[in-house]
Amino acid sequence: QVQLVESGGGLVQPGGSLRLSCLASGFPFRSYHMGWYRQAPGKERELVATIIITGGTNYADSVKGRFTVSRDNAKNTLYLQMNSLKPEDTAVYYCNAQSPWQRTYWGQGTQVTVSS
């Protein structure tokens, strides 16, 4: 069964840090592009960061310099290191996997709340 299981979300104060993890199973992880998306209440889901199968990364302008996406192919795990968090980062964060042939999988999401 294909599974993407996010973890690491929670409540953090502005300026704090969190590391999100996405454990993948049921598909050839190292052959898929991976990414993080987020959705805040009342807003559309937006791309946060991507990392392709060869390791190249891209980030939304709003998180550049603060977030770092990485992957550990030996552990089938995707990470998102989130530093200098802002209230505007509050959202449900989703793990995404996409093959070069456009097959896509989604995780269930993990809540990140940035508040004093």
PDB file of C-alpha atoms in Angstrom:
ATOM      1  CA  GLN A   1       0.000   0.000   0.000  1.00  0.00           C
ATOM      2  CA  VAL A   2       1.288   3.441  -0.904  1.00  0.00           C
ATOM      3  CA  GLN A   3       1.716   5.556   2.197  1.00  0.00           C
ATOM      4  CA  LEU A   4       3.064   9.014   2.963  1.00  0.00           C
ATOM      5  CA  VAL A   5       3.022   9.727   6.685  1.00  0.00           C
ATOM      6  CA  GLU A   6       3.908  13.219   7.883  1.00  0.00           C
ATOM      7  CA  SER A   7       5.107  13.948  11.393  1.00  0.00           C
ATOM      8  CA  GLY A   8       6.772  16.715  13.365  1.00  0.00           C
ATOM      9  CA  GLY A   9       4.064  19.348  13.323  1.00  0.00           C
ATOM     10  CA  GLY A  10       2.901  21.183  16.392  1.00  0.00           C
ATOM     11  CA  LEU A  11       2.658  24.511  18.155  1.00  0.00           C
ATOM     12  CA  VAL A  12       5.696  26.772  18.111  1.00  0.00           C
ATOM     13  CA  GLN A  13       6.355  30.412  18.975  1.00  0.00           C
ATOM     14  CA  PRO A  14       7.312  32.940  16.298  1.00  0.00           C
ATOM     15  CA  GLY A  15      11.007  32.658  15.550  1.00  0.00           C
ATOM     16  CA  GLY A  16      11.093  29.011  16.542  1.00  0.00           C
ATOM     17  CA  SER A  17      11.918  25.930  14.510  1.00  0.00           C
ATOM     18  CA  LEU A  18      10.324  22.644  13.552  1.00  0.00           C
ATOM     19  CA  ARG A  19      11.442  19.730  11.433  1.00  0.00           C
ATOM     20  CA  LEU A  20       8.782  17.908   9.471  1.00  0.00           C
ATOM     21  CA  SER A  21       9.294  14.360   8.276  1.00  0.00           C
ATOM     22  CA  CYS A  22       7.487  12.311   5.656  1.00  0.00           C
ATOM     23  CA  LEU A  23       8.000   8.564   5.720  1.00  0.00           C
ATOM     24  CA  ALA A  24       7.182   6.962   2.370  1.00  0.00           C
ATOM     25  CA  SER A  25       6.406   3.353   1.553  1.00  0.00           C
ATOM     26  CA  GLY A  26       4.826   1.268  -1.178  1.00  0.00           C
ATOM     27  CA  PHE A  27       6.564   2.913  -4.142  1.00  0.00           C
ATOM     28  CA  PRO A  28      10.148   3.481  -5.383  1.00  0.00           C
ATOM     29  CA  PHE A  29      10.904   6.597  -3.347  1.00  0.00           C
ATOM     30  CA  ARG A  30      14.252   7.346  -4.988  1.00  0.00           C
ATOM     31  CA  SER A  31      12.563   7.483  -8.418  1.00  0.00           C
ATOM     32  CA  TYR A  32       9.996  10.112  -7.391  1.00  0.00           C
ATOM     33  CA  HIS A  33      10.170  13.863  -7.119  1.00  0.00           C
ATOM     34  CA  MET A  34       9.106  14.975  -3.653  1.00  0.00           C
ATOM     35  CA  GLY A  35       7.637  18.139  -2.272  1.00  0.00           C
ATOM     36  CA  TRP A  36       5.941  19.941   0.556  1.00  0.00           C
ATOM     37  CA  TYR A  37       2.702  21.879   0.172  1.00  0.00           C
ATOM     38  CA  ARG A  38       0.677  23.767   2.738  1.00  0.00           C
ATOM     39  CA  GLN A  39      -2.866  25.003   3.114  1.00  0.00           C
ATOM     40  CA  ALA A  40      -4.060  27.637   5.557  1.00  0.00           C
ATOM     41  CA  PRO A  41      -7.750  28.088   6.434  1.00  0.00           C
ATOM     42  CA  GLY A  42      -9.571  29.890   3.651  1.00  0.00           C
ATOM     43  CA  LYS A  43      -6.610  29.720   1.283  1.00  0.00           C
ATOM     44  CA  GLU A  44      -5.606  27.511  -1.616  1.00  0.00           C
ATOM     45  CA  ARG A  45      -2.990  24.837  -1.218  1.00  0.00           C
ATOM     46  CA  GLU A  46       0.394  26.235  -2.185  1.00  0.00           C
ATOM     47  CA  LEU A  47       3.772  24.761  -3.002  1.00  0.00           C
ATOM     48  CA  VAL A  48       6.379  25.265  -0.287  1.00  0.00           C
ATOM     49  CA  ALA A  49       9.426  23.353  -1.499  1.00  0.00           C
ATOM     50  CA  THR A  50      10.388  20.600  -3.923  1.00  0.00           C
ATOM     51  CA  ILE A  51      13.320  18.267  -4.280  1.00  0.00           C
ATOM     52  CA  ILE A  52      13.688  16.269  -7.475  1.00  0.00           C
ATOM     53  CA  ILE A  53      15.108  12.794  -7.873  1.00  0.00           C
ATOM     54  CA  THR A  54      18.586  14.143  -8.595  1.00  0.00           C
ATOM     55  CA  GLY A  55      18.557  16.385  -5.531  1.00  0.00           C
ATOM     56  CA  GLY A  56      17.822  19.802  -6.974  1.00  0.00           C
ATOM     57  CA  THR A  57      15.566  22.014  -4.860  1.00  0.00           C
ATOM     58  CA  ASN A  58      13.131  24.878  -5.326  1.00  0.00           C
ATOM     59  CA  TYR A  59      11.360  27.039  -2.765  1.00  0.00           C
ATOM     60  CA  ALA A  60       8.458  29.408  -2.607  1.00  0.00           C
ATOM     61  CA  ASP A  61       9.649  32.994  -2.269  1.00  0.00           C
ATOM     62  CA  SER A  62       7.928  33.267   1.111  1.00  0.00           C
ATOM     63  CA  VAL A  63      10.142  30.582   2.674  1.00  0.00           C
ATOM     64  CA  LYS A  64      13.481  31.083   0.919  1.00  0.00           C
ATOM     65  CA  GLY A  65      16.291  31.435   3.417  1.00  0.00           C
ATOM     66  CA  ARG A  66      14.200  29.976   6.242  1.00  0.00           C
ATOM     67  CA  PHE A  67      13.193  26.480   5.113  1.00  0.00           C
ATOM     68  CA  THR A  68      15.362  23.643   3.839  1.00  0.00           C
ATOM     69  CA  VAL A  69      14.034  20.555   2.071  1.00  0.00           C
ATOM     70  CA  SER A  70      16.068  17.369   1.983  1.00  0.00           C
ATOM     71  CA  ARG A  71      15.631  13.673   1.369  1.00  0.00           C
ATOM     72  CA  ASP A  72      17.227  10.489   2.657  1.00  0.00           C
ATOM     73  CA  ASN A  73      16.703   7.865  -0.017  1.00  0.00           C
ATOM     74  CA  ALA A  74      18.118   5.104   2.184  1.00  0.00           C
ATOM     75  CA  LYS A  75      15.365   5.798   4.734  1.00  0.00           C
ATOM     76  CA  ASN A  76      12.581   6.676   2.257  1.00  0.00           C
ATOM     77  CA  THR A  77      12.118   9.915   4.143  1.00  0.00           C
ATOM     78  CA  LEU A  78      11.530  13.519   3.113  1.00  0.00           C
ATOM     79  CA  TYR A  79      12.330  16.363   5.509  1.00  0.00           C
ATOM     80  CA  LEU A  80      11.485  20.032   5.843  1.00  0.00           C
ATOM     81  CA  GLN A  81      13.573  22.030   8.277  1.00  0.00           C
ATOM     82  CA  MET A  82      11.612  25.147   9.197  1.00  0.00           C
ATOM     83  CA  ASN A  83      13.469  27.985  10.915  1.00  0.00           C
ATOM     84  CA  SER A  84      12.503  31.536  11.869  1.00  0.00           C
ATOM     85  CA  LEU A  85       8.860  30.564  11.776  1.00  0.00           C
ATOM     86  CA  LYS A  86       6.231  33.254  11.340  1.00  0.00           C
ATOM     87  CA  PRO A  87       2.505  33.264  12.118  1.00  0.00           C
ATOM     88  CA  GLU A  88       1.959  33.334   8.346  1.00  0.00           C
ATOM     89  CA  ASP A  89       3.482  29.844   8.182  1.00  0.00           C
ATOM     90  CA  THR A  90       0.525  28.413  10.098  1.00  0.00           C
ATOM     91  CA  ALA A  91      -1.064  25.748   7.908  1.00  0.00           C
ATOM     92  CA  VAL A  92      -1.512  22.064   7.352  1.00  0.00           C
ATOM     93  CA  TYR A  93       1.622  20.801   5.642  1.00  0.00           C
ATOM     94  CA  TYR A  94       1.310  17.984   3.115  1.00  0.00           C
ATOM     95  CA  CYS A  95       3.912  15.632   1.703  1.00  0.00           C
ATOM     96  CA  ASN A  96       3.708  14.997  -2.042  1.00  0.00           C
ATOM     97  CA  ALA A  97       5.320  12.415  -4.296  1.00  0.00           C
ATOM     98  CA  GLN A  98       5.301  12.599  -8.091  1.00  0.00           C
ATOM     99  CA  SER A  99       6.775  10.264 -10.662  1.00  0.00           C
ATOM    100  CA  PRO A 100       8.260  11.517 -13.947  1.00  0.00           C
ATOM    101  CA  TRP A 101       5.131  10.021 -15.527  1.00  0.00           C
ATOM    102  CA  GLN A 102       2.865  12.296 -13.436  1.00  0.00           C
ATOM    103  CA  ARG A 103       1.635   9.723 -10.935  1.00  0.00           C
ATOM    104  CA  THR A 104       1.013  11.625  -7.700  1.00  0.00           C
ATOM    105  CA  TYR A 105       0.519  10.645  -4.067  1.00  0.00           C
ATOM    106  CA  TRP A 106      -0.418  12.792  -1.055  1.00  0.00           C
ATOM    107  CA  GLY A 107      -0.032  12.403   2.667  1.00  0.00           C
ATOM    108  CA  GLN A 108      -2.743  13.281   5.183  1.00  0.00           C
ATOM    109  CA  GLY A 109      -0.960  16.362   6.447  1.00  0.00           C
ATOM    110  CA  THR A 110       0.443  17.628   9.720  1.00  0.00           C
ATOM    111  CA  GLN A 111      -0.648  20.819  11.468  1.00  0.00           C
ATOM    112  CA  VAL A 112       1.886  23.575  12.063  1.00  0.00           C
ATOM    113  CA  THR A 113       0.739  26.443  14.261  1.00  0.00           C
ATOM    114  CA  VAL A 114       2.980  29.452  14.863  1.00  0.00           C
ATOM    115  CA  SER A 115       1.608  31.604  17.658  1.00  0.00           C
ATOM    116  CA  SER A 116       2.534  33.321  20.882  1.00  0.00           C
TER     117      SER A 116
END
